PDB file of C-alpha atoms in Angstrom:
ATOM      1  CA  UNK A 166     -11.215  -1.670  14.536  1.00 80.00           C
ATOM      2  CA  UNK A 167     -11.008  -5.301  14.191  1.00 86.00           C
ATOM      3  CA  UNK A 168     -10.164  -7.052  11.202  1.00 91.00           C
ATOM      4  CA  UNK A 169     -12.379  -9.598   8.863  1.00 94.00           C
ATOM      5  CA  UNK A 170      -9.198 -11.782   7.358  1.00 94.00           C
ATOM      6  CA  UNK A 171     -11.861 -14.258   6.546  1.00 96.00           C
ATOM      7  CA  UNK A 172     -13.914 -11.622   4.149  1.00 96.00           C
ATOM      8  CA  UNK A 173     -10.037 -10.006   2.822  1.00 96.00           C
ATOM      9  CA  UNK A 174      -9.311 -13.526   1.752  1.00 96.00           C
ATOM     10  CA  UNK A 175     -12.646 -14.346   0.269  1.00 97.00           C
ATOM     11  CA  UNK A 176     -12.615 -11.047  -1.417  1.00 97.00           C
ATOM     12  CA  UNK A 177      -8.867 -11.545  -2.867  1.00 97.00           C
ATOM     13  CA  UNK A 178     -10.141 -14.984  -4.433  1.00 97.00           C
ATOM     14  CA  UNK A 179     -13.457 -13.345  -6.475  1.00 95.00           C
ATOM     15  CA  UNK A 180     -11.838  -9.948  -7.172  1.00 89.00           C
ATOM     16  CA  UNK A 181     -10.751  -8.629 -10.651  1.00 92.00           C
ATOM     17  CA  UNK A 182      -6.475  -8.540 -10.843  1.00 95.00           C
ATOM     18  CA  UNK A 183      -5.934  -5.160 -12.727  1.00 96.00           C
ATOM     19  CA  UNK A 184      -2.376  -6.626 -12.814  1.00 96.00           C
ATOM     20  CA  UNK A 185      -3.519  -9.088 -15.680  1.00 94.00           C
ATOM     21  CA  UNK A 186      -3.097  -6.384 -18.560  1.00 86.00           C
ATOM     22  CA  UNK A 187       0.738  -5.739 -16.832  1.00 90.00           C
ATOM     23  CA  UNK A 188       2.297  -9.231 -17.180  1.00 87.00           C
ATOM     24  CA  UNK A 189       5.553  -7.489 -17.873  1.00 90.00           C
ATOM     25  CA  UNK A 190       5.630  -5.559 -14.346  1.00 91.00           C
ATOM     26  CA  UNK A 191       8.199  -6.380 -11.994  1.00 95.00           C
ATOM     27  CA  UNK A 192       8.174  -5.208  -9.431  1.00 97.00           C
ATOM     28  CA  UNK A 193       4.526  -5.026  -8.793  1.00 98.00           C
ATOM     29  CA  UNK A 194       3.667  -2.297  -6.400  1.00 98.00           C
ATOM     30  CA  UNK A 195       0.144  -0.979  -5.315  1.00 98.00           C
ATOM     31  CA  UNK A 196      -1.260   1.995  -2.919  1.00 98.00           C
ATOM     32  CA  UNK A 197      -4.553   2.296  -2.359  1.00 97.00           C
ATOM     33  CA  UNK A 198      -6.630   5.462  -0.380  1.00 95.00           C
ATOM     34  CA  UNK A 199      -8.434   8.912  -1.281  1.00 96.00           C
ATOM     35  CA  UNK A 200      -6.075  11.189  -3.296  1.00 98.00           C
ATOM     36  CA  UNK A 201      -5.639  13.733  -0.863  1.00 97.00           C
ATOM     37  CA  UNK A 202      -2.919  15.984   0.535  1.00 97.00           C
ATOM     38  CA  UNK A 203      -2.273  13.804   3.905  1.00 97.00           C
ATOM     39  CA  UNK A 204      -2.283  10.495   1.673  1.00 97.00           C
ATOM     40  CA  UNK A 205       0.947  11.827  -0.235  1.00 98.00           C
ATOM     41  CA  UNK A 206       0.863  10.074  -3.500  1.00 98.00           C
ATOM     42  CA  UNK A 207       3.287  12.885  -4.750  1.00 98.00           C
ATOM     43  CA  UNK A 208       6.153  10.959  -2.506  1.00 98.00           C
ATOM     44  CA  UNK A 209       5.315   7.365  -4.144  1.00 98.00           C
ATOM     45  CA  UNK A 210       5.538   9.241  -7.917  1.00 98.00           C
ATOM     46  CA  UNK A 211       8.711  10.937  -7.151  1.00 98.00           C
ATOM     47  CA  UNK A 212      10.202   7.958  -5.529  1.00 98.00           C
ATOM     48  CA  UNK A 213       9.294   5.879  -9.274  1.00 98.00           C
ATOM     49  CA  UNK A 214      12.347   7.368 -10.952  1.00 98.00           C
ATOM     50  CA  UNK A 215      14.807   5.954  -8.566  1.00 98.00           C
ATOM     51  CA  UNK A 216      13.190   2.604  -8.805  1.00 97.00           C
ATOM     52  CA  UNK A 217      13.042   2.493 -12.730  1.00 98.00           C
ATOM     53  CA  UNK A 218      16.941   2.896 -12.090  1.00 97.00           C
ATOM     54  CA  UNK A 219      17.203  -0.251 -10.674  1.00 97.00           C
ATOM     55  CA  UNK A 220      13.724  -1.926 -11.617  1.00 98.00           C
ATOM     56  CA  UNK A 221      13.373  -0.921 -15.094  1.00 97.00           C
ATOM     57  CA  UNK A 222       9.747  -2.584 -15.529  1.00 97.00           C
ATOM     58  CA  UNK A 223       8.422  -1.536 -12.147  1.00 98.00           C
ATOM     59  CA  UNK A 224       4.845  -0.662 -12.114  1.00 98.00           C
ATOM     60  CA  UNK A 225       2.593   1.343  -9.701  1.00 98.00           C
ATOM     61  CA  UNK A 226      -1.094   0.882  -9.712  1.00 98.00           C
ATOM     62  CA  UNK A 227      -2.600   3.770  -7.411  1.00 98.00           C
ATOM     63  CA  UNK A 228      -6.390   3.254  -6.318  1.00 97.00           C
ATOM     64  CA  UNK A 229      -8.362   5.860  -5.248  1.00 97.00           C
ATOM     65  CA  UNK A 230     -10.211   9.023  -6.520  1.00 97.00           C
ATOM     66  CA  UNK A 231      -9.912  12.478  -4.826  1.00 97.00           C
ATOM     67  CA  UNK A 232      -8.832  16.474  -5.032  1.00 98.00           C
ATOM     68  CA  UNK A 233      -5.196  15.724  -5.996  1.00 98.00           C
ATOM     69  CA  UNK A 234      -5.950  13.358  -8.656  1.00 98.00           C
ATOM     70  CA  UNK A 235      -5.575  15.704 -11.495  1.00 98.00           C
ATOM     71  CA  UNK A 236      -2.475  17.029 -10.115  1.00 98.00           C
ATOM     72  CA  UNK A 237      -0.813  13.562  -9.208  1.00 98.00           C
ATOM     73  CA  UNK A 238      -1.681  12.729 -12.873  1.00 98.00           C
ATOM     74  CA  UNK A 239       0.071  15.958 -14.397  1.00 98.00           C
ATOM     75  CA  UNK A 240       2.792  15.225 -12.078  1.00 98.00           C
ATOM     76  CA  UNK A 241       3.042  11.552 -13.579  1.00 98.00           C
ATOM     77  CA  UNK A 242       3.067  13.060 -17.029  1.00 98.00           C
ATOM     78  CA  UNK A 243       5.477  15.663 -16.327  1.00 98.00           C
ATOM     79  CA  UNK A 244       7.824  13.062 -14.981  1.00 98.00           C
ATOM     80  CA  UNK A 245       7.625  10.850 -18.099  1.00 98.00           C
ATOM     81  CA  UNK A 246       6.178   8.240 -15.949  1.00 98.00           C
ATOM     82  CA  UNK A 247       2.709   7.321 -17.838  1.00 96.00           C
ATOM     83  CA  UNK A 248       4.099   3.899 -18.712  1.00 96.00           C
ATOM     84  CA  UNK A 249       4.768   3.211 -15.081  1.00 98.00           C
ATOM     85  CA  UNK A 250       2.164   4.695 -12.848  1.00 98.00           C
ATOM     86  CA  UNK A 251      -1.155   3.996 -13.409  1.00 97.00           C
ATOM     87  CA  UNK A 252      -4.515   5.662 -11.885  1.00 98.00           C
ATOM     88  CA  UNK A 253      -7.608   3.311 -11.424  1.00 94.00           C
ATOM     89  CA  UNK A 254      -9.960   5.070  -9.381  1.00 92.00           C
ATOM     90  CA  UNK A 255     -12.156   3.516  -6.879  1.00 91.00           C
ATOM     91  CA  UNK A 256     -12.210  -0.404  -7.208  1.00 91.00           C
ATOM     92  CA  UNK A 257     -14.946  -2.049  -5.010  1.00 92.00           C
ATOM     93  CA  UNK A 258     -12.816  -4.816  -4.704  1.00 96.00           C
ATOM     94  CA  UNK A 259      -8.987  -4.370  -4.951  1.00 97.00           C
ATOM     95  CA  UNK A 260      -7.594  -7.406  -2.712  1.00 97.00           C
ATOM     96  CA  UNK A 261      -7.196  -9.721  -5.818  1.00 97.00           C
ATOM     97  CA  UNK A 262      -4.780  -7.102  -6.681  1.00 97.00           C
ATOM     98  CA  UNK A 263      -3.471  -5.901  -3.504  1.00 98.00           C
ATOM     99  CA  UNK A 264      -2.804 -10.168  -3.071  1.00 97.00           C
ATOM    100  CA  UNK A 265      -0.729 -10.276  -6.406  1.00 97.00           C
ATOM    101  CA  UNK A 266       1.330  -7.145  -5.814  1.00 98.00           C
ATOM    102  CA  UNK A 267       5.097  -7.430  -4.455  1.00 97.00           C
ATOM    103  CA  UNK A 268       4.844  -4.445  -1.951  1.00 98.00           C
ATOM    104  CA  UNK A 269       1.820  -1.848  -0.564  1.00 98.00           C
ATOM    105  CA  UNK A 270       3.262   1.270  -0.233  1.00 98.00           C
ATOM    106  CA  UNK A 271       1.493   4.197   1.641  1.00 98.00           C
ATOM    107  CA  UNK A 272       3.391   7.525   1.737  1.00 98.00           C
ATOM    108  CA  UNK A 273       0.908   9.499   4.242  1.00 97.00           C
ATOM    109  CA  UNK A 274       1.836  12.521   6.256  1.00 97.00           C
ATOM    110  CA  UNK A 275      -0.552  10.915   9.161  1.00 94.00           C
ATOM    111  CA  UNK A 276      -2.798   8.291   9.691  1.00 92.00           C
ATOM    112  CA  UNK A 277      -5.572   6.942  12.429  1.00 87.00           C
ATOM    113  CA  UNK A 278      -5.283   2.947  12.020  1.00 87.00           C
ATOM    114  CA  UNK A 279      -4.221   2.498   8.893  1.00 94.00           C
ATOM    115  CA  UNK A 280      -6.437  -0.926   7.525  1.00 94.00           C
ATOM    116  CA  UNK A 281      -5.302  -1.241   4.128  1.00 96.00           C
ATOM    117  CA  UNK A 282      -1.609  -1.608   5.780  1.00 97.00           C
ATOM    118  CA  UNK A 283      -3.357  -4.206   7.908  1.00 96.00           C
ATOM    119  CA  UNK A 284      -5.617  -5.797   4.994  1.00 97.00           C
ATOM    120  CA  UNK A 285      -2.251  -6.069   3.148  1.00 97.00           C
ATOM    121  CA  UNK A 286      -0.425  -7.757   5.454  1.00 96.00           C
ATOM    122  CA  UNK A 287      -3.743 -10.399   5.619  1.00 97.00           C
ATOM    123  CA  UNK A 288      -3.133 -11.313   1.930  1.00 97.00           C
ATOM    124  CA  UNK A 289       0.768 -11.783   2.512  1.00 96.00           C
ATOM    125  CA  UNK A 290       1.785  -8.375   0.798  1.00 97.00           C
ATOM    126  CA  UNK A 291       4.588  -6.383   2.141  1.00 97.00           C
ATOM    127  CA  UNK A 292       4.251  -2.601   3.625  1.00 98.00           C
ATOM    128  CA  UNK A 293       6.174   0.414   3.509  1.00 98.00           C
ATOM    129  CA  UNK A 294       5.228   3.391   4.724  1.00 98.00           C
ATOM    130  CA  UNK A 295       6.506   6.860   5.906  1.00 98.00           C
ATOM    131  CA  UNK A 296       7.371   7.187   9.539  1.00 97.00           C
ATOM    132  CA  UNK A 297       3.790   8.039  11.290  1.00 96.00           C
ATOM    133  CA  UNK A 298       2.119   7.159  14.214  1.00 94.00           C
ATOM    134  CA  UNK A 299      -0.239   4.939  13.124  1.00 93.00           C
ATOM    135  CA  UNK A 300       1.412   3.224  10.212  1.00 96.00           C
ATOM    136  CA  UNK A 301       4.210   2.294  12.044  1.00 96.00           C
ATOM    137  CA  UNK A 302       2.009   0.686  14.986  1.00 93.00           C
ATOM    138  CA  UNK A 303       0.428  -1.424  12.328  1.00 93.00           C
ATOM    139  CA  UNK A 304       3.349  -2.724  10.906  1.00 94.00           C
ATOM    140  CA  UNK A 305       5.692  -2.976  13.994  1.00 91.00           C
ATOM    141  CA  UNK A 306       6.794  -6.835  13.907  1.00 88.00           C
ATOM    142  CA  UNK A 307       5.532  -7.613  10.528  1.00 91.00           C
ATOM    143  CA  UNK A 308       8.698  -7.380   8.726  1.00 92.00           C
ATOM    144  CA  UNK A 309       7.208  -4.022   6.851  1.00 95.00           C
ATOM    145  CA  UNK A 310       9.321  -1.248   6.399  1.00 97.00           C
ATOM    146  CA  UNK A 311       9.513   2.233   7.186  1.00 97.00           C
ATOM    147  CA  UNK A 312      10.778   4.775   4.426  1.00 98.00           C
ATOM    148  CA  UNK A 313      12.231   8.248   4.455  1.00 97.00           C
ATOM    149  CA  UNK A 314      10.021  11.237   3.674  1.00 97.00           C
ATOM    150  CA  UNK A 315      12.255  12.458   0.127  1.00 98.00           C
ATOM    151  CA  UNK A 316      11.835  10.429  -2.764  1.00 98.00           C
ATOM    152  CA  UNK A 317      14.719   9.033  -2.852  1.00 98.00           C
ATOM    153  CA  UNK A 318      15.088   7.968   0.545  1.00 98.00           C
ATOM    154  CA  UNK A 319      11.702   6.171  -0.239  1.00 98.00           C
ATOM    155  CA  UNK A 320      12.673   4.599  -3.319  1.00 98.00           C
ATOM    156  CA  UNK A 321      15.785   3.201  -1.491  1.00 98.00           C
ATOM    157  CA  UNK A 322      13.520   1.290   1.085  1.00 98.00           C
ATOM    158  CA  UNK A 323      11.534   0.194  -1.649  1.00 98.00           C
ATOM    159  CA  UNK A 324      14.542  -1.580  -3.253  1.00 98.00           C
ATOM    160  CA  UNK A 325      15.771  -3.020  -0.138  1.00 97.00           C
ATOM    161  CA  UNK A 326      12.700  -4.814  -0.161  1.00 97.00           C
ATOM    162  CA  UNK A 327      12.664  -5.952  -3.275  1.00 97.00           C
ATOM    163  CA  UNK A 328      16.466  -7.191  -2.636  1.00 96.00           C
ATOM    164  CA  UNK A 329      15.224  -9.176   0.428  1.00 94.00           C
ATOM    165  CA  UNK A 330      11.678 -10.178  -0.306  1.00 92.00           C
ATOM    166  CA  UNK A 331       9.859 -11.373   2.868  1.00 91.00           C
ATOM    167  CA  UNK A 332       6.090 -12.220   3.254  1.00 89.00           C
ATOM    168  CA  UNK A 333       5.058  -9.907   6.531  1.00 90.00           C
ATOM    169  CA  UNK A 334       4.498 -11.798   9.742  1.00 92.00           C
ATOM    170  CA  UNK A 335       0.788 -10.846  10.540  1.00 92.00           C
ATOM    171  CA  UNK A 336      -1.803 -12.560  13.219  1.00 89.00           C
ATOM    172  CA  UNK A 337      -4.967 -11.354  12.443  1.00 90.00           C
ATOM    173  CA  UNK A 338      -6.808 -12.980  15.317  1.00 88.00           C
ATOM    174  CA  UNK A 339      -3.861 -11.467  17.935  1.00 88.00           C
ATOM    175  CA  UNK A 340      -4.545  -7.902  16.234  1.00 87.00           C
ATOM    176  CA  UNK A 341      -8.107  -8.267  16.779  1.00 86.00           C
ATOM    177  CA  UNK A 342      -7.730  -9.863  20.330  1.00 89.00           C
ATOM    178  CA  UNK A 343      -5.635  -6.514  21.158  1.00 84.00           C
ATOM    179  CA  UNK A 344      -8.263  -4.542  19.662  1.00 81.00           C
ATOM    180  CA  UNK A 345     -11.310  -5.408  21.313  1.00 85.00           C
ATOM    181  CA  UNK A 346      -9.173  -5.251  24.792  1.00 86.00           C
ATOM    182  CA  UNK A 347      -7.917  -2.065  24.164  1.00 79.00           C
ATOM    183  CA  UNK A 348     -11.909  -1.330  23.323  1.00 78.00           C
ATOM    184  CA  UNK A 349     -13.168  -2.574  26.406  1.00 78.00           C
ATOM    185  CA  UNK A 350     -10.868  -0.962  28.482  1.00 79.00           C
ATOM    186  CA  UNK A 351     -11.808   2.180  26.910  1.00 79.00           C
ATOM    187  CA  UNK A 352     -15.603   1.623  28.053  1.00 82.00           C
ATOM    188  CA  UNK A 353     -14.836   0.254  31.329  1.00 80.00           C
TER     189      UNK A 353
END
């Protein structure tokens, strides 16, 4: 898949910023994706208590909807995280909120081509993902981090990223050249 970085940047300039309702949020964490078992939002929610111990004003916005959404809301409630984890459903243009986030989190158990990680990097939002093919390749060399599979390990990786903030290094044009070359190789 090629990436339209100009459109992504333009969308970030004209979208609604969901963080405007959470001015005191620090850090601002975001994840987008369908609520389904393979997207594993449960890992992100369960990591929040460890993050809040280090960063009491940490906030997580989860964008998307799907079959596990009700269970994830119940989990959030049972962990006493209603004030720190926010469910926004489907959002037509999430790019402004992604751009204004400190970190983009992806806890997927498998991915093909995680465009959301690439979009976050175009906007200068550092990604953290789990160790799955697709995600690891997407963030390779960008300054993004790969987290462990337990809530504690994921929280530790997020804390490490927050203590050493870096803007991701990502060249959308180089990515597109490689993607097109791979496509052309496949159809020859």
